[in-house]
Coordinates of C-alpha atoms and ligand atoms in Angstrom, one line a residue:
X204 CA 0.0 0.0 0.0
X205 CA 1.3 3.4 -0.9
X206 CA 1.6 5.9 1.9
X207 CA -0.9 8.8 1.6
X208 CA 0.8 12.1 0.7
X209 CA 1.2 14.3 3.7
X210 CA 0.4 18.0 3.5
X211 CA 3.1 19.5 5.6
X212 CA 2.5 23.1 6.7
X213 CA 5.5 25.5 6.9
X214 CA 7.7 25.6 9.9
X215 CA 6.3 28.1 12.5
X216 CA 2.8 27.9 11.1
X217 CA 0.4 28.5 14.0
X218 CA -2.9 26.7 14.7
X219 CA -5.6 28.4 16.7
X220 CA -9.3 29.0 17.2
X221 CA -11.4 32.1 17.3
X222 CA -14.4 33.5 19.3
X223 CA -15.9 36.9 20.0
X224 CA -17.0 38.6 23.1
X225 CA -20.8 38.9 22.7
X226 CA -21.0 35.4 21.3
X227 CA -19.5 33.6 24.3
X228 CA -19.1 35.8 27.4
X229 CA -22.6 36.3 28.9
X230 CA -22.4 38.3 32.2
X231 CA -24.0 41.1 30.2
X232 CA -24.6 43.3 33.3
X233 CA -21.8 42.3 35.5
X234 CA -18.8 44.3 36.8
X235 CA -20.2 47.6 35.4
X236 CA -20.3 46.5 31.8
X237 CA -22.4 48.9 29.7
X238 CA -25.0 47.8 27.2
X239 CA -24.0 47.2 23.6
X240 CA -26.1 47.4 20.4
X241 CA -26.4 43.6 20.6
X242 CA -28.0 43.6 24.0
X243 CA -30.6 46.0 22.8
X244 CA -31.1 44.5 19.3
X245 CA -31.4 40.9 20.6
X246 CA -34.0 41.8 23.1
X247 CA -36.2 43.5 20.4
X248 CA -39.0 41.1 19.3
X249 CA -38.5 39.4 15.9
X250 CA -34.8 40.2 15.6
X251 CA -33.2 36.8 16.6
X252 CA -34.5 33.3 16.1
X253 CA -36.4 32.0 19.1
X254 CA -35.9 35.5 20.8
X255 CA -32.4 34.3 21.9
X256 CA -29.8 36.7 23.2
X257 CA -26.3 36.7 24.7
X258 CA -27.2 37.4 28.3
X259 CA -25.5 34.2 29.3
X260 CA -24.2 32.6 26.1
X261 CA -21.4 30.2 27.0
X262 CA -20.9 31.9 30.3
X263 CA -17.2 32.3 29.3
X264 CA -16.9 35.4 31.6
X265 CA -17.1 33.0 34.6
X266 CA -15.6 30.0 32.9
X267 CA -12.6 31.5 31.1
X268 CA -10.1 29.5 33.1
X269 CA -11.7 26.1 32.2
X270 CA -12.0 27.3 28.6
X271 CA -8.3 28.1 28.5
X272 CA -7.5 24.7 30.0
X273 CA -9.6 23.2 27.3
X274 CA -7.7 25.1 24.6
X275 CA -4.4 23.8 26.1
X276 CA -5.7 20.2 26.0
X277 CA -6.7 20.6 22.4
X278 CA -3.2 21.8 21.6
X279 CA -4.1 25.3 20.4
X280 CA -1.1 27.6 19.9
X281 CA -2.9 30.8 19.5
X282 CA -6.4 32.1 20.4
X283 CA -8.3 34.9 18.8
X284 CA -10.9 36.6 21.0
X285 CA -12.5 40.1 21.1
X286 CA -12.8 42.7 23.8
X287 CA -16.2 44.0 24.6
X288 CA -15.9 47.7 24.2
X289 CA -18.7 48.4 26.7
X290 CA -16.8 46.5 29.4
X291 CA -14.0 49.0 29.1
X292 CA -16.0 52.1 28.4
X293 CA -19.6 51.4 29.6
X294 CA -20.9 54.3 27.5
X295 CA -18.3 54.1 24.7
X296 CA -16.1 56.9 26.0
X297 CA -15.3 58.9 29.1
X298 CA -15.0 56.9 32.4
X299 CA -12.8 53.8 32.2
X300 CA -14.1 50.6 33.9
X301 CA -11.1 49.0 35.6
X302 CA -13.1 45.8 36.2
X303 CA -13.4 45.3 32.5
X304 CA -9.7 45.7 31.9
X305 CA -9.0 43.4 34.8
X306 CA -11.0 40.6 33.1
X307 CA -9.0 40.7 29.9
X308 CA -5.8 40.9 31.8
X309 CA -6.7 37.8 33.6
X310 CA -7.8 36.0 30.4
X311 CA -4.5 37.0 28.6
X312 CA -2.4 35.9 31.6
X313 CA -4.2 32.5 31.7
X314 CA -3.5 32.1 27.9
X315 CA 0.2 33.0 28.3
X316 CA 0.6 30.6 31.2
X317 CA -0.5 27.8 28.8
X318 CA 1.8 29.1 26.1
X319 CA -1.2 30.2 23.9
X320 CA -0.5 33.4 22.0
X321 CA -3.4 35.9 22.3
X322 CA -4.7 37.6 19.2
X323 CA -7.0 40.4 20.3
X324 CA -9.8 41.8 18.1
X325 CA -10.7 45.3 19.2
X326 CA -14.2 45.4 17.7
X327 CA -16.3 42.4 16.9
X328 CA -19.7 44.1 16.6
X329 CA -20.7 44.9 20.2
X330 CA -20.6 48.7 19.9
X331 CA -21.5 50.5 23.1
X332 CA -25.2 51.6 23.0
X333 CA -24.1 55.0 24.3
X334 CA -22.3 55.5 20.9
X335 CA -25.2 54.1 19.0
X336 CA -27.4 56.8 20.6
X337 CA -25.2 59.3 18.9
X338 CA -25.6 57.7 15.5
X339 CA -23.2 54.7 15.8
X340 CA -20.9 54.1 12.9
X341 CA -22.8 56.7 10.9
X342 CA -21.4 59.4 13.1
X343 CA -17.8 60.4 12.2
X344 CA -16.9 60.9 15.9
X345 CA -17.0 57.2 16.4
X346 CA -13.6 56.9 14.6
X347 CA -11.9 59.0 17.3
X348 CA -13.7 57.2 20.1
X349 CA -12.5 53.9 18.7
X350 CA -8.9 55.2 18.5
X351 CA -9.1 56.3 22.1
X352 CA -10.4 52.9 23.2
X353 CA -7.7 51.2 21.2
X354 CA -5.0 53.4 22.7
X355 CA -6.1 52.5 26.2
X356 CA -5.9 48.8 25.4
X357 CA -2.5 49.1 23.9
X358 CA -1.4 50.8 27.1
X359 CA -3.1 48.3 29.5
X360 CA -2.6 45.1 27.6
X361 CA 0.2 45.8 25.1
X362 CA 2.8 44.4 27.5
X363 CA 1.4 40.9 26.9
X364 CA -0.6 41.1 23.7
X365 CA 1.3 41.5 20.5
X366 CA -1.2 40.6 17.8
X367 CA -4.0 43.1 17.3
X368 CA -6.9 43.1 14.9
X369 CA -8.7 46.4 14.6
X370 CA -12.2 45.5 13.1
X371 CA -13.9 42.3 12.5
X372 CA -15.7 42.2 9.1
X373 CA -16.7 45.8 8.4
X374 CA -18.6 44.5 5.3
X375 CA -21.0 42.6 7.6
X376 CA -21.6 45.0 10.4
X377 CA -22.1 47.9 8.0
X378 CA -24.1 46.3 5.2
X379 CA -26.1 44.0 7.4
X380 CA -26.4 46.5 10.3
X381 CA -27.2 49.7 8.4
X382 CA -28.5 48.7 4.9
X383 CA -30.3 45.3 5.3
X384 CA -31.1 45.7 9.0
X385 CA -30.6 42.0 9.8
X386 CA -27.9 42.6 12.4
X387 CA -27.6 45.3 15.1
X388 CA -28.4 48.1 15.0
X389 CA -31.1 47.0 12.6
X390 CA -31.1 50.1 10.4
X391 CA -32.0 50.2 6.6
X392 CA -30.6 53.4 5.2
X393 CA -28.2 53.7 2.3
X394 CA -26.9 57.1 3.3
X395 CA -26.1 55.8 6.8
X396 CA -24.5 52.7 5.2
X397 CA -22.1 54.8 3.2
X398 CA -21.2 56.8 6.3
X399 CA -20.8 53.7 8.4
X400 CA -18.5 52.0 5.9
X401 CA -16.3 55.1 5.6
X402 CA -16.2 55.8 9.3
X403 CA -15.4 52.1 10.1
X404 CA -12.4 52.3 7.7
X405 CA -11.3 55.6 9.1
X406 CA -11.6 54.1 12.6
X407 CA -9.3 51.2 11.5
X408 CA -6.7 53.7 10.2
X409 CA -6.8 55.8 13.3
X410 CA -6.4 52.7 15.5
X411 CA -3.4 51.6 13.4
X412 CA -1.8 55.1 13.9
X413 CA -2.5 55.0 17.6
X414 CA -0.8 51.6 17.8
X415 CA 2.4 53.0 16.2
X416 CA 2.2 56.0 18.5
X417 CA 1.9 53.8 21.5
X418 CA 5.4 52.4 20.8
X419 CA 4.2 48.9 21.7
X420 CA 6.0 46.0 20.0
X421 CA 3.8 43.8 17.9
X422 CA 1.6 43.7 14.8
X423 CA -1.7 45.0 13.8
X424 CA -4.1 44.4 10.9
X425 CA -7.7 44.2 9.9
X426 CA -10.0 41.2 9.4
X427 CA -12.3 41.2 6.5
X428 CA -15.3 39.0 5.5
X429 CA -14.7 37.3 2.2
X430 CA -16.4 35.1 -0.3
X431 CA -14.6 33.5 -3.2
X432 CA -16.4 34.9 -6.3
X433 CA -16.6 32.7 -9.3
X434 CA -18.0 33.7 -12.7
X435 CA -21.0 31.4 -13.4
X436 CA -19.9 31.3 -17.1
X437 CA -17.1 32.7 -19.1
X438 CA -18.9 35.4 -21.1
X439 CA -17.3 38.9 -20.9
X440 CA -20.5 40.2 -19.2
X441 CA -20.2 37.6 -16.5
X442 CA -16.5 38.2 -16.0
X443 CA -17.3 42.0 -15.6
X444 CA -20.1 41.2 -13.2
X445 CA -17.7 39.1 -11.1
X446 CA -15.3 42.0 -10.9
X447 CA -18.2 44.2 -9.7
X448 CA -19.0 41.6 -6.9
X449 CA -15.3 41.9 -5.9
X450 CA -15.5 45.7 -6.0
X451 CA -18.6 45.9 -3.8
X452 CA -17.9 43.1 -1.4
X453 CA -14.1 42.7 -1.3
X454 CA -12.1 45.7 -2.7
X455 CA -14.3 48.2 -0.9
X456 CA -12.8 47.0 2.4
X457 CA -9.3 46.0 1.3
X458 CA -8.5 48.6 -1.3
X459 CA -8.2 51.6 1.0
X460 CA -6.1 49.7 3.5
X461 CA -3.6 49.1 0.7
X462 CA -3.7 52.6 -0.7
X463 CA -5.9 51.8 -3.6
X464 CA -8.9 53.8 -2.4
X465 CA -12.5 52.8 -2.8
X466 CA -13.5 51.2 -6.1
X467 CA -14.9 53.8 -8.5
X468 CA -17.9 51.6 -9.4
X469 CA -18.9 51.6 -5.7
X470 CA -18.4 55.3 -5.2
X471 CA -20.5 56.0 -8.4
X472 CA -23.3 53.7 -7.3
X473 CA -23.7 55.2 -3.8
X474 CA -23.4 58.8 -5.3
X475 CA -26.1 57.9 -7.8
X476 CA -28.4 56.8 -4.9
X477 CA -27.8 60.1 -3.1
X478 CA -25.7 58.3 -0.5
X479 CA -22.1 59.6 -1.2
X480 CA -19.2 58.5 0.9
X481 CA -18.5 61.3 3.4
X482 CA -14.7 61.5 2.6
X483 CA -12.8 64.4 4.1
X484 CA -9.3 65.5 3.0
X485 CA -6.7 63.3 4.5
X486 CA -9.0 60.4 5.3
X487 CA -7.7 58.1 2.7
X488 CA -4.1 58.6 3.9
X489 CA -5.2 57.7 7.4
X490 CA -7.0 54.5 6.2
X491 CA -3.9 53.5 4.2
X492 CA -1.6 53.6 7.3
X493 CA 0.6 50.5 6.8
X494 CA -0.5 47.3 8.5
X495 CA 1.5 44.2 9.4
X496 CA -0.9 41.5 8.2
X497 CA -4.2 40.8 6.6
X498 CA -6.8 38.9 8.5
X499 CA -8.9 36.7 6.2
X500 CA -12.3 35.2 7.1
X501 CA -13.8 32.9 4.6
X502 CA -16.5 30.3 4.6
X503 CA -17.7 29.7 1.1
X504 CA -17.9 30.8 -2.5
X505 CA -20.5 32.5 -4.7
X506 CA -21.1 32.1 -8.4
X507 CA -21.9 35.4 -10.0
X508 CA -24.1 36.5 -13.0
X509 CA -24.6 40.0 -14.5
X510 CA -27.9 41.7 -13.6
X511 CA -28.5 45.1 -15.2
X512 CA -31.8 45.5 -13.4
X513 CA -29.9 45.9 -10.1
X514 CA -28.0 49.1 -9.6
X515 CA -24.9 47.2 -8.6
X516 CA -24.9 45.2 -11.8
X517 CA -24.5 41.7 -10.5
X518 CA -26.3 39.0 -8.6
X519 CA -25.6 35.6 -7.1
X520 CA -26.2 32.6 -9.4
X521 CA -28.1 29.6 -8.2
X522 CA -25.9 27.3 -6.0
X523 CA -24.7 24.0 -7.6
X524 CA -23.1 22.5 -4.5
X525 CA -24.8 21.1 -1.4
X526 CA -25.9 23.7 1.0
X527 CA -24.8 24.0 4.6
X528 CA -27.3 25.0 7.3
X529 CA -26.2 28.7 6.9
X530 CA -27.6 28.7 3.4
X531 CA -24.3 28.9 1.5
X532 CA -22.5 26.2 -0.4
X533 CA -20.2 23.5 1.0
X534 CA -17.2 24.7 -1.1
X535 CA -13.9 23.7 0.5
X536 CA -11.9 24.8 -2.6
X537 CA -13.0 28.4 -1.9
X538 CA -10.3 29.0 0.8
X539 CA -7.3 28.3 -1.3
X540 CA -8.8 30.1 -4.3
X541 CA -9.5 33.2 -2.3
X542 CA -6.1 33.3 -0.6
X543 CA -4.4 33.0 -4.0
X544 CA -6.5 35.8 -5.3
X545 CA -6.1 38.2 -2.4
X546 CA -2.4 37.5 -2.1
X547 CA -1.9 38.5 -5.7
X548 CA -4.3 41.5 -5.6
X549 CA -2.5 43.2 -2.7
X550 CA 1.1 42.4 -3.3
X551 CA 1.5 39.2 -1.2
X552 CA 0.8 40.5 2.3
X553 CA 1.4 38.3 5.4
X554 CA -1.9 36.6 5.9
X555 CA -3.6 35.1 9.0
X556 CA -6.8 33.1 8.3
X557 CA -8.6 34.7 11.2
X558 CA -11.7 32.6 10.6
X559 CA -12.7 29.5 8.7
X560 CA -15.0 26.7 9.7
X561 CA -18.2 24.8 9.2
X562 CA -21.7 25.0 10.6
X563 CA -22.6 21.4 11.4
X564 CA -25.4 20.9 13.8
X565 CA -24.8 17.2 14.5
X566 CA -26.2 16.4 18.0
X567 CA -24.6 14.1 20.6
X568 CA -25.4 10.4 20.5
X569 CA -24.5 8.6 23.7
X570 CA -22.5 11.6 24.7
X571 CA -20.4 11.7 21.5
X572 CA -20.6 14.1 18.6
X573 CA -19.6 12.6 15.3
X574 CA -19.4 15.8 13.1
X575 CA -17.9 14.1 10.1
X576 CA -19.2 16.7 7.7
X577 CA -17.2 19.3 9.5
X578 CA -14.1 17.1 9.4
X579 CA -14.5 16.4 5.7
X580 CA -14.9 20.1 4.8
X581 CA -12.0 21.2 7.1
X582 CA -9.8 18.6 5.3
X583 CA -10.8 20.3 2.0
X584 CA -10.3 23.8 3.3
X585 CA -6.9 23.0 4.7
X586 CA -5.8 21.1 1.6
X587 CA -6.7 24.2 -0.4
X588 CA -4.9 26.4 1.9
X589 CA -1.8 24.2 1.7
X590 CA -1.9 24.5 -2.1
X591 CA -2.2 28.3 -1.9
X592 CA 0.9 28.4 0.4
X593 CA 2.8 26.2 -2.0
X594 CA 1.9 28.7 -4.8
X595 CA 3.5 31.5 -2.8
X596 CA 0.8 33.0 -0.5
X597 CA 2.4 34.1 2.8
X598 CA -0.1 32.5 5.3
X599 CA 1.2 32.1 8.8
X600 CA -1.7 31.1 10.9
X601 CA -5.1 29.5 10.8
X602 CA -7.9 30.1 13.4
X603 CA -10.8 27.7 13.3
X604 CA -14.2 29.3 13.9
X605 CA -15.0 28.4 16.5
X606 CA -13.6 27.0 19.7
X607 CA -17.2 26.1 20.9
X608 CA -20.8 26.4 19.8
X609 CA -22.0 29.9 20.6
X610 CA -24.5 32.7 19.9
X611 CA -24.6 33.0 16.1
X612 CA -26.1 36.5 15.9
X613 CA -29.6 36.6 14.4
X614 CA -29.6 32.8 14.2
X615 CA -29.3 32.6 18.0
X616 CA -28.1 29.2 19.2
X617 CA -29.5 27.3 16.2
X618 CA -26.3 27.2 14.3
X619 CA -23.3 25.3 15.7
X620 CA -19.8 26.1 14.6
X621 CA -17.9 24.7 17.5
X622 CA -15.2 22.0 17.6
X623 CA -16.5 21.7 21.1
X624 CA -20.2 21.1 21.9
X625 CA -21.7 23.6 24.3
X626 CA -24.7 22.3 26.3
X627 CA -26.4 25.6 26.9
X628 CA -28.5 24.2 29.7
X629 CA -25.6 22.9 31.8
X630 CA -22.7 24.8 30.2
X631 CA -20.9 21.4 29.8
X632 CA -18.3 21.5 27.0
X633 CA -17.9 18.2 25.0
X634 CA -15.1 18.1 22.4
X635 CA -16.6 16.8 19.1
X636 CA -14.9 14.3 16.8
X637 CA -13.6 17.3 14.8
X638 CA -11.7 18.5 17.9
X639 CA -9.7 15.3 17.9
X640 CA -9.2 15.7 14.2
X641 CA -7.9 19.3 14.6
X642 CA -5.7 18.3 17.6
X643 CA -4.1 15.8 15.3
X644 CA -3.5 18.3 12.6
X645 CA -1.8 20.6 15.1
X646 CA 0.3 17.7 16.5
X647 CA 1.5 16.7 13.0
X648 CA 1.6 20.2 11.6
X649 CA -0.4 19.0 8.6
X650 CA -2.8 16.4 7.3
X651 CA -3.1 13.5 4.9
X652 CA -4.0 14.6 1.4
Ligands
NOJ990 C1 -18.1 35.6 10.9 C2 -18.2 36.3 12.2 O1 -17.0 37.1 12.4 C3 -18.5 35.5 13.4 O2 -18.9 36.3 14.4 C4 -19.5 34.4 13.0 O3 -20.0 33.7 14.1 C5 -18.9 33.5 12.0 N1 -18.5 34.2 10.8 C6 -19.8 32.4 11.5 O4 -20.9 32.8 10.8

């Protein structure tokens, strides 16, 4: 029998897992935490499946030590988490809440004790409600408030955290939060969307500048949401439409970070809808402040067709692959494809896969969770990633979303992404079969082809 080829990852490649504050912490009103837009939104009728919310979530705020022990047992080398801004500034600005800082210092210390490198996301969607009351991301001042909040964290955590992510997925929290209204704050207004996008990107730039000014050692970057866009056929119209999809959903959030500005087609569209981007002189230079890495989140692909009836000029073609519970296709080739594309588009930046994973709702049978679909798709994602690295992409780390089942935003607890099962009634954590698979990948620094 021939040995199966082994996909060896480069030396020093790091394996981790990711979570976010509102999705796991709970303890929403403890230790002087302020309210976030998600506390308010999730308690409004009709916003979240089964009227669920993150009041308790995985109770990680009280169980962080056990959770860090669990990470160590799984063999994780790095852990990406986010800080809840309203724990630090209950109203978003002004008075600092020392108890909030203390929690994250304890969490980081626990990670370091286990030799797990922290990767800290400054903003993963839980904007303080106090700032939302002033217009949220649609108000330009939010960019300065964000930079002040970031600067405080560099000062108070920068002696032990050296990997910083400014924003998680500006595409999603602006387009779904301000245009479609499916996520907090639940607004549908194109003018506010344009403002939110621009102010989010400006906030990113200001936080990068504040990091350099802090003199802290370490690295900083942004994490974007991505889909691998594929033309549904090879007609010139479809190829053009695919570029438009990339303009509206990818380049809009990457281009300005790499000094390429916002795509003209996007600026023209918003202007034509009386929702111009509120760009002031000097803004684009701030947004283009050099970063150290690019954070890539990717879950699937989308086939694209032209659509002249829609202002944006493109639409999604019908899926051809099996659908996952989230409604998108099971397309493991999409990770390698996207990484190749983005690496080339932006001059081969250092890349961290800050999220990739699978929604697989397999339930326990006799106490064991056989999530073989997740394993199968992870194998495909990682094989694709390995190929992209072999082709020259500079990928240094992979964070599986997620460590454990958690609050999946407007889907509540109905979508499970964890490698560890969370029993939300008892808060028991049960590693799934895919956790054993992942531990083995980590141990061997690779996988069988
Ligand atoms: C992207 C988001 O960053 C995260 O919060 C979410 O839970 C996962 N993807 C899965 O949908």
